[in-house]
Every structure is written in structure tokens, then in C-alpha cells.
Short mmCIF file of C-alpha atoms in Angstrom, two decimals:
data_model
loop_
_atom_site.label_atom_id
_atom_site.label_comp_id
_atom_site.label_asym_id
_atom_site.label_seq_id
_atom_site.Cartn_x
_atom_site.Cartn_y
_atom_site.Cartn_z
CA MET A 1 13.29 10.01 -14.32
CA ARG A 2 12.96 8.21 -11.07
CA VAL A 3 9.77 7.92 -9.05
CA THR A 4 10.24 10.18 -5.87
CA SER A 5 6.72 10.17 -4.34
CA ALA A 6 4.80 7.44 -2.54
CA LEU A 7 1.36 6.78 -1.15
CA VAL A 8 1.17 4.67 1.97
CA ALA A 9 -2.36 3.37 2.19
CA ALA A 10 -3.09 3.01 5.95
CA ALA A 11 -6.83 3.81 6.12
CA ALA A 12 -8.23 0.43 4.93
CA ARG A 13 -11.20 -1.34 6.30
CA LEU A 14 -10.69 -3.06 9.76
CA SER A 15 -10.07 -6.76 9.53
CA THR A 16 -8.85 -9.52 11.93
CA PRO A 17 -6.53 -8.92 13.87
CA ASP A 18 -6.98 -5.21 13.44
CA SER A 19 -8.39 -3.12 16.35
CA TYR A 20 -8.59 0.53 17.07
CA ALA A 21 -6.17 -0.08 20.02
CA ASN A 22 -3.65 -2.27 18.12
CA PRO A 23 -3.67 -1.84 14.38
CA ARG A 24 -1.45 -4.30 12.48
CA GLN A 25 0.64 -1.54 11.09
CA LEU A 26 2.06 -1.02 14.63
CA ILE A 27 2.98 -4.69 15.23
CA GLN A 28 6.53 -4.58 16.53
CA VAL A 29 9.74 -6.68 16.58
CA ASN A 30 12.53 -5.32 18.85
CA GLY A 31 10.58 -1.99 19.07
CA THR A 32 10.21 -1.35 15.31
CA PRO A 33 6.60 -1.08 14.02
CA VAL A 34 5.79 -2.37 10.54
CA ILE A 35 4.77 0.98 9.18
CA ILE A 36 8.10 2.69 10.38
CA HIS A 37 10.17 -0.09 8.72
CA LEU A 38 8.13 0.47 5.54
CA LEU A 39 8.82 4.27 5.63
CA LYS A 40 12.47 3.77 6.37
CA GLY A 41 12.54 1.48 3.37
CA LEU A 42 11.01 4.16 1.14
CA GLN A 43 13.57 6.61 2.44
CA ALA A 44 16.52 4.13 1.73
CA ALA A 45 15.05 3.59 -1.87
CA GLY A 46 15.30 7.41 -2.63
CA ILE A 47 11.65 8.43 -2.03
CA LEU A 48 11.57 12.14 -1.15
CA ARG A 49 7.91 12.50 -0.26
CA ALA A 50 5.56 10.01 1.40
CA VAL A 51 1.70 10.56 1.75
CA VAL A 52 0.08 8.41 4.51
CA THR A 53 -3.69 8.06 4.36
CA LEU A 54 -5.25 7.59 7.90
CA GLY A 55 -8.54 6.20 8.94
CA HIS A 56 -9.06 3.81 11.90
CA ALA A 57 -6.58 4.37 14.74
CA ALA A 58 -5.47 7.53 12.91
CA SER A 59 -3.99 9.29 16.05
CA LEU A 60 -2.00 6.17 17.07
CA LEU A 61 -0.44 5.79 13.58
CA GLU A 62 0.20 9.51 13.20
CA LYS A 63 1.87 9.69 16.65
CA ALA A 64 4.10 6.64 15.86
CA VAL A 65 5.39 8.22 12.53
CA ARG A 66 5.84 11.76 13.90
CA ALA A 67 8.10 10.32 16.55
CA GLU A 68 10.65 9.30 13.99
CA HIS A 69 13.01 10.97 11.51
CA PHE A 70 13.19 10.10 7.80
CA GLY A 71 16.06 12.31 6.68
CA ALA A 72 15.35 14.20 3.48
CA MET A 73 12.02 12.39 2.96
CA SER A 74 8.96 14.40 3.99
CA VAL A 75 5.86 12.70 5.44
CA GLU A 76 2.41 14.11 4.98
CA PHE A 77 -0.93 12.86 6.26
CA VAL A 78 -4.39 12.71 4.83
CA LEU A 79 -7.33 11.83 7.04
CA CYS A 80 -9.91 9.61 5.18
CA HIS A 81 -13.40 9.65 6.74
CA SER A 82 -14.76 7.04 4.35
CA TRP A 83 -12.09 4.30 4.95
CA LYS A 84 -14.79 1.70 5.61
CA ARG A 85 -15.55 1.78 1.82
CA GLY A 86 -12.29 -0.02 1.08
CA HIS A 87 -8.92 0.79 -0.46
CA ALA A 88 -10.54 2.65 -3.28
CA SER A 89 -11.89 5.33 -0.97
CA ASN A 90 -8.63 5.18 0.96
CA ILE A 91 -6.58 5.99 -2.04
CA MET A 92 -9.12 8.56 -3.56
CA ALA A 93 -8.59 10.61 -0.32
CA SER A 94 -5.04 11.45 -1.51
CA ARG A 95 -6.04 12.63 -4.94
CA SER A 96 -5.37 16.29 -4.42
CA MET A 97 -1.85 15.33 -3.08
CA PHE A 98 -0.48 14.29 -6.44
CA GLY A 99 -0.06 16.18 -9.80
CA PRO A 100 -1.83 15.12 -13.00
CA ASP A 101 1.52 14.01 -14.60
CA GLU A 102 3.16 12.71 -11.40
CA PRO A 103 4.01 8.97 -11.18
CA PHE A 104 4.01 7.54 -7.69
CA ILE A 105 4.36 4.36 -5.72
CA VAL A 106 1.35 2.97 -4.01
CA VAL A 107 2.29 0.64 -1.19
CA MET A 108 0.28 -1.37 1.41
CA SER A 109 1.01 -0.30 5.01
CA ASP A 110 0.82 -3.77 6.50
CA HIS A 111 3.50 -5.29 4.23
CA LEU A 112 7.27 -5.63 4.70
CA PHE A 113 9.69 -5.18 1.85
CA ASP A 114 13.44 -5.44 1.31
CA TRP A 115 14.20 -1.87 0.43
CA ARG A 116 15.92 -3.12 -2.85
CA LEU A 117 12.49 -4.06 -4.16
CA ILE A 118 11.15 -0.53 -3.49
CA GLU A 119 14.31 0.95 -5.00
CA ARG A 120 13.86 -1.14 -8.24
CA MET A 121 10.28 -0.10 -8.55
CA THR A 122 11.28 3.65 -8.42
CA HIS A 123 13.19 3.16 -11.74
CA ILE A 124 10.09 1.92 -13.58
CA GLN A 125 9.07 4.22 -16.33
CA LEU A 126 5.29 4.38 -17.24
CA SER A 127 4.90 4.58 -21.05
CA ALA A 128 2.09 6.38 -22.87
CA SER A 129 0.27 3.11 -23.12
CA THR A 130 0.71 2.03 -19.43
CA ASP A 131 -1.01 3.45 -16.39
CA ALA A 132 0.25 1.06 -13.82
CA VAL A 133 2.86 -1.60 -13.02
CA VAL A 134 2.14 -4.15 -10.25
CA LEU A 135 4.85 -5.96 -8.24
CA ILE A 136 4.08 -9.77 -8.41
CA ASP A 137 5.46 -12.95 -6.98
CA ASP A 138 5.35 -15.51 -9.63
CA THR A 139 7.51 -18.19 -8.11
CA PRO A 140 6.13 -21.75 -8.40
CA GLU A 141 6.43 -22.02 -4.66
CA MET A 142 4.12 -19.06 -3.95
CA VAL A 143 1.58 -20.12 -6.47
CA GLU A 144 1.48 -23.63 -5.11
CA TRP A 145 1.17 -22.31 -1.59
CA ALA A 146 -1.82 -20.02 -2.61
CA CYS A 147 -3.66 -22.99 -4.20
CA GLY A 148 -2.70 -25.58 -1.44
CA ALA A 149 -1.77 -24.59 2.08
CA HIS A 150 -3.58 -21.20 2.13
CA CYS A 151 -6.70 -22.63 0.74
CA ASP A 152 -6.59 -25.61 3.15
CA GLU A 153 -6.46 -23.24 6.09
CA HIS A 154 -8.63 -20.39 4.98
CA CYS A 155 -11.09 -21.30 2.20
CA LYS A 156 -13.28 -23.29 4.54
CA GLN A 157 -13.66 -20.16 6.69
CA GLY A 158 -14.68 -17.99 3.80
CA HIS A 159 -11.46 -16.01 3.56
CA CYS A 160 -9.98 -17.46 0.30
CA GLN A 161 -10.62 -14.14 -1.43
CA VAL A 162 -8.11 -12.28 0.71
CA LEU A 163 -5.18 -12.93 -1.73
CA VAL A 164 -5.03 -10.80 -4.87
CA LYS A 165 -4.20 -13.16 -7.78
CA VAL A 166 -2.56 -12.22 -11.17
CA GLN A 167 -2.81 -13.89 -14.50
CA ARG A 168 0.03 -12.80 -16.82
CA ALA A 169 -0.05 -12.28 -20.46
CA GLU A 170 2.77 -11.78 -23.03
CA LYS A 171 5.14 -8.83 -22.96
CA ASN A 172 4.73 -8.37 -19.23
CA GLN A 173 1.04 -7.47 -19.65
CA VAL A 174 -1.48 -8.30 -16.93
CA ALA A 175 -4.43 -10.20 -18.40
CA ASN A 176 -6.45 -10.27 -15.20
CA ILE A 177 -6.06 -9.34 -11.61
CA GLY A 178 -8.34 -9.78 -8.59
CA SER A 179 -9.25 -11.78 -5.55
CA ARG A 180 -11.71 -14.12 -7.32
CA LEU A 181 -9.70 -15.40 -10.33
CA PRO A 182 -10.22 -19.03 -11.07
CA PHE A 183 -6.98 -19.27 -12.92
CA PHE A 184 -3.78 -17.46 -11.93
CA ASP A 185 0.02 -17.72 -12.18
CA ALA A 186 1.19 -15.09 -9.65
CA LEU A 187 0.18 -13.15 -6.56
CA GLU A 188 0.09 -9.35 -6.24
CA ALA A 189 2.90 -8.41 -3.69
CA GLY A 190 1.40 -5.18 -2.27
CA MET A 191 3.17 -2.43 -4.41
CA TYR A 192 2.31 -0.58 -7.60
CA VAL A 193 3.70 2.21 -9.63
CA VAL A 194 0.83 4.33 -11.00
CA ASN A 195 -0.13 7.69 -12.56
CA SER A 196 -3.14 9.96 -11.86
CA ARG A 197 -5.32 7.97 -14.28
CA LEU A 198 -5.84 5.53 -11.29
CA PHE A 199 -7.94 8.19 -9.64
CA GLU A 200 -10.20 8.59 -12.66
CA VAL A 201 -10.94 4.77 -12.58
CA LEU A 202 -11.40 4.82 -8.75
CA HIS A 203 -13.91 7.68 -9.19
CA GLU A 204 -15.89 5.69 -11.68
CA LEU A 205 -16.02 2.79 -9.27
CA LEU A 206 -17.04 4.71 -6.24
CA ALA A 207 -19.91 6.47 -8.19
CA THR A 208 -21.58 3.02 -8.52
CA SER A 209 -20.40 0.89 -5.63
CA ILE A 210 -20.25 1.37 -1.87
CA TYR A 211 -17.29 -0.89 -1.29
CA CYS A 212 -14.33 -1.19 -3.73
CA LYS A 213 -10.87 -2.67 -3.67
CA LEU A 214 -7.78 -1.33 -5.44
CA CYS A 215 -7.55 -4.60 -7.48
CA ASP A 216 -11.08 -3.71 -8.90
CA ALA A 217 -9.54 -0.57 -10.48
CA MET A 218 -6.50 -2.54 -11.60
CA GLN A 219 -8.81 -5.12 -13.30
CA ILE A 220 -10.31 -2.25 -15.29
CA LEU A 221 -6.83 -1.17 -16.39
CA ALA A 222 -6.08 -4.75 -17.39
CA GLU A 223 -9.22 -4.99 -19.49
CA ARG A 224 -7.98 -1.81 -21.26
CA GLY A 225 -4.47 -3.26 -21.69
CA ARG A 226 -2.86 -0.54 -19.45
CA ILE A 227 -1.20 -2.46 -16.67
CA LYS A 228 2.01 -4.45 -16.72
CA TYR A 229 3.84 -6.48 -14.05
CA PHE A 230 7.35 -6.67 -12.50
CA SER A 231 8.52 -9.77 -10.79
CA THR A 232 10.10 -9.94 -7.42
CA ALA A 233 12.36 -12.47 -8.90
CA GLU A 234 14.08 -9.82 -10.87
CA VAL A 235 15.78 -8.65 -7.57
CA ALA A 236 17.76 -11.58 -6.30
CA GLY A 237 17.48 -12.26 -2.70
CA ALA A 238 15.01 -9.53 -1.93
CA GLU A 239 12.04 -10.67 0.14
CA TRP A 240 8.57 -9.41 0.84
CA TYR A 241 6.04 -10.45 3.49
CA GLY A 242 2.26 -9.81 3.37
CA GLU A 243 -0.41 -9.20 5.92
CA LEU A 244 -0.90 -12.78 6.88
CA THR A 245 2.74 -13.40 7.70
CA ILE A 246 2.92 -10.15 9.70
CA CYS A 247 -0.07 -11.12 11.73
CA SER A 248 1.49 -14.53 12.29
CA LEU A 249 4.70 -13.35 13.95
CA PRO A 250 5.48 -14.74 17.46
CA GLU A 251 4.91 -11.22 18.92
CA VAL A 252 1.30 -11.30 17.93
CA ALA A 253 0.04 -13.77 20.47
CA GLY A 254 -2.75 -16.15 19.40
CA LEU A 255 -3.17 -14.92 15.92
CA SER A 256 -0.85 -17.27 13.98
CA SER A 257 -2.05 -18.84 10.71
CA ARG A 258 -1.02 -22.48 10.21
CA ALA A 259 -0.73 -21.77 6.44
CA VAL A 260 2.22 -19.40 7.03
CA LYS A 261 5.54 -21.24 6.71
CA PRO A 262 7.94 -20.97 9.68
CA GLU A 263 10.71 -19.61 7.54
CA TRP A 264 8.51 -16.68 6.42
CA ARG A 265 7.81 -15.83 10.12
CA HIS A 266 11.60 -15.91 10.75
CA GLY A 267 12.35 -13.93 7.64
CA ALA A 268 9.79 -11.21 8.47
CA ALA A 269 11.05 -11.00 12.03
CA GLU A 270 14.71 -10.67 10.84
CA LEU A 271 13.75 -8.02 8.35
CA LEU A 272 12.06 -5.92 11.11
CA ARG A 273 15.05 -6.41 13.40
CA THR A 274 17.45 -5.07 10.69
CA CYS A 275 15.62 -1.82 10.38
CA PRO A 276 18.18 1.08 10.65
CA SER A 277 18.32 2.66 14.09
CA LEU A 278 15.71 5.33 14.52
CA THR A 279 16.21 8.70 16.14
CA ALA A 280 13.81 11.43 17.26
CA PRO A 281 13.19 14.10 14.60
CA PRO A 282 14.86 17.58 15.04
CA SER A 283 12.31 20.33 15.76
CA THR A 284 12.85 22.29 12.54
CA LYS A 285 9.35 22.91 11.34
CA ASP A 286 5.66 22.21 12.14
CA SER A 287 4.03 19.28 10.37
CA VAL A 288 0.52 19.37 9.09
CA LEU A 289 -2.32 16.91 8.95
CA TYR A 290 -4.63 17.60 6.09
CA GLU A 291 -8.31 16.54 6.83
CA LEU A 292 -10.08 16.50 3.53
CA GLY A 293 -13.78 17.49 3.30
CA GLN A 294 -16.45 17.38 0.67
CA CYS A 295 -15.69 17.77 -3.06
CA ILE A 296 -17.17 21.09 -4.32
CA GLY A 297 -15.91 20.99 -7.93
CA GLU A 298 -14.08 18.82 -10.36
CA GLY A 299 -12.19 19.47 -13.57
CA SER A 300 -10.41 17.19 -16.15
CA PHE A 301 -7.25 16.97 -13.98
CA SER A 302 -8.11 18.47 -10.64
CA VAL A 303 -10.71 18.34 -7.88
CA VAL A 304 -11.68 21.25 -5.56
CA ILE A 305 -12.31 20.34 -1.96
CA THR A 306 -12.92 21.94 1.36
CA ALA A 307 -10.09 21.20 3.75
CA GLU A 308 -8.82 21.86 7.23
CA ALA A 309 -5.13 21.94 7.96
CA GLN A 310 -4.31 20.98 11.63
CA ASP A 311 -1.03 22.68 12.37
CA CYS A 312 0.64 21.58 15.55
CA ALA A 313 1.62 25.11 16.46
CA ARG A 314 -1.16 27.34 15.14
CA GLY A 315 -4.32 25.14 15.40
CA PRO A 316 -6.88 24.56 12.67
CA GLN A 317 -6.92 26.62 9.57
CA HIS A 318 -9.84 26.23 7.14
CA GLY A 319 -9.90 26.86 3.41
CA VAL A 320 -10.46 25.56 -0.10
CA GLY A 321 -7.76 23.72 -2.06
CA MET A 322 -7.15 22.61 -5.66
CA ARG A 323 -4.60 20.28 -7.10
#
């Protein structure tokens, strides 16, 4: 069975060059914002439902997405009030949007992917002993860059912990994953296939820490032997580009990193330029923004929350929901 749902994590903590007025998800080349290219890629890969979490600059991102049409793929929004607590809180805000047995893709909203990478990830099957599969780049070139050019440019400024590193084990198992690994042989490439057990681990982390990252939860799964990896090298010619490259495009004046290779900038710009033509959506139905409130109850496989559904036509509607 293919994965047909995706979570686009767009409510992460602010970081350079982010701002409320110009979030990096809206960086454009030839009029195509990064987040729109990502959503079009999900659509092309066969995803039928995308959930987008919103935090800072929520109205700008929501407006940009609502202005486009994604064919048979529906797009839903969740407003995360606690986005300053990191990706863990960002992802937890979407907990009620996915069923207890539903696998889904988690993808970073400030990354670019060849749609073929996404399509291949939709075919990954999570076994009874696996709760997550992470997309990694284990090419010698990438590992050498992370240890060399990236560190030369960024470690001296205290930003060496931005990259999420991976240490591989036998049988495609992940031994360790995190931003502070002293030894690693791959980089996380910004995409996962997960199941609902991720929410349980995130809940544990947020109960004891104010700020958590997604890789913190993945490290716990690695320690339990429940996370595997899939290499980008398995899809010949399919490229991906991370936050640092996106923020170094010529269109983003004055923010270029010297660590980013010129060919990466060129490749990312070309990938954005080749995004399929976008058209305005037909007015067939109202869309809804779910603003999730406080948790008022929790069971083994569900959480009960207060919520407000902001319907474009009928205005706010209040209630309680369980998933």
C-alpha cells in the first residue's frame, strides 16, 4: 500500500534569513515559491492529502498556498501556537490530523526535491519493527563537504549544529541521528516516512523539554532499533537541496553562504524554474484552517482538543474534536 498523506512542517522556529515579512518558504525563482514547488512535487508523486502546519508568517504562507491548485490533492492547514518550541511542537500540532495506523511522509517546507525522490518514498512500507525511514544523502562528496567546506564557513560562527547527521548500521538501520554527532557517514535530507508512534515519542520529549527537534525523536527511535534509512543514491539523477542552498540563491540578495557550491545554487534555481505551470484553483468548495487549542483529554491512540475551524464563507465555528 502506498503512502498517500504528507505533513509539510512550515511552523518551525525563526532563523536567519527568516522574517515575518519574508519567510524562506516563499523564496521565489521565476515566480515559483519554494513551498509551492514542494506541494506540486507531492502532488506529482501521488500524495492525495497534505497537511501544512503554520506558525510565523502563517497568513502569508496560507495565502500563497490557497492561490494555487493541486489537482486531486487536498491541502489542509493547522495553526501551531507553540512553534517557538521547535519542530517537535510543530509536528505535534498535527497529531489529530492522522489516524493511529496511517503512515505519512514528513517533509521540511524549506527544502527542494526532485519529485521522483518523493514518489519513491511513497512506496516505502513500514514493517512491524520499524516506525520511521529517513531519506539520507550518503555520497562521499556530501560527507566531505559537511566535514570541510561547511565547517570552515559555519562552525566558527557557532552554527555547525544546523546539519542533521546520520550514522548508518547494518541492514539499512540507523545507529545514530542528530546535529551533534562526532562520527557520521551521511546527512539527513529533510524527508521521512513515519507512523503515529512518532507522536508518542514527541509527547515524551515535550513533557520534559521546552525546545525539541525532530532529530531528537528520531534518535530515540534509533536507540530502540526502530528507524531505517533510504539513500538518495537509489534514485539516479534525482537531486535535493536544503535550507542553506535555498537561502543562497541569487534571488536572495546578501544572504549567500560561501560553503554552498555554485553548481548547487544553479541546480536549485533550475529545479524551481521547471515547476509545472500553476493555475488559480476553481471555486468548488470552502477551505478550512484548523486552529488547535488546548488538550483536554488523551487516550492510547487519540487526543481530545478544543478547536476552532475558520471557514472562509461561514466564519469561526467552535467545538471539540477527537482523532
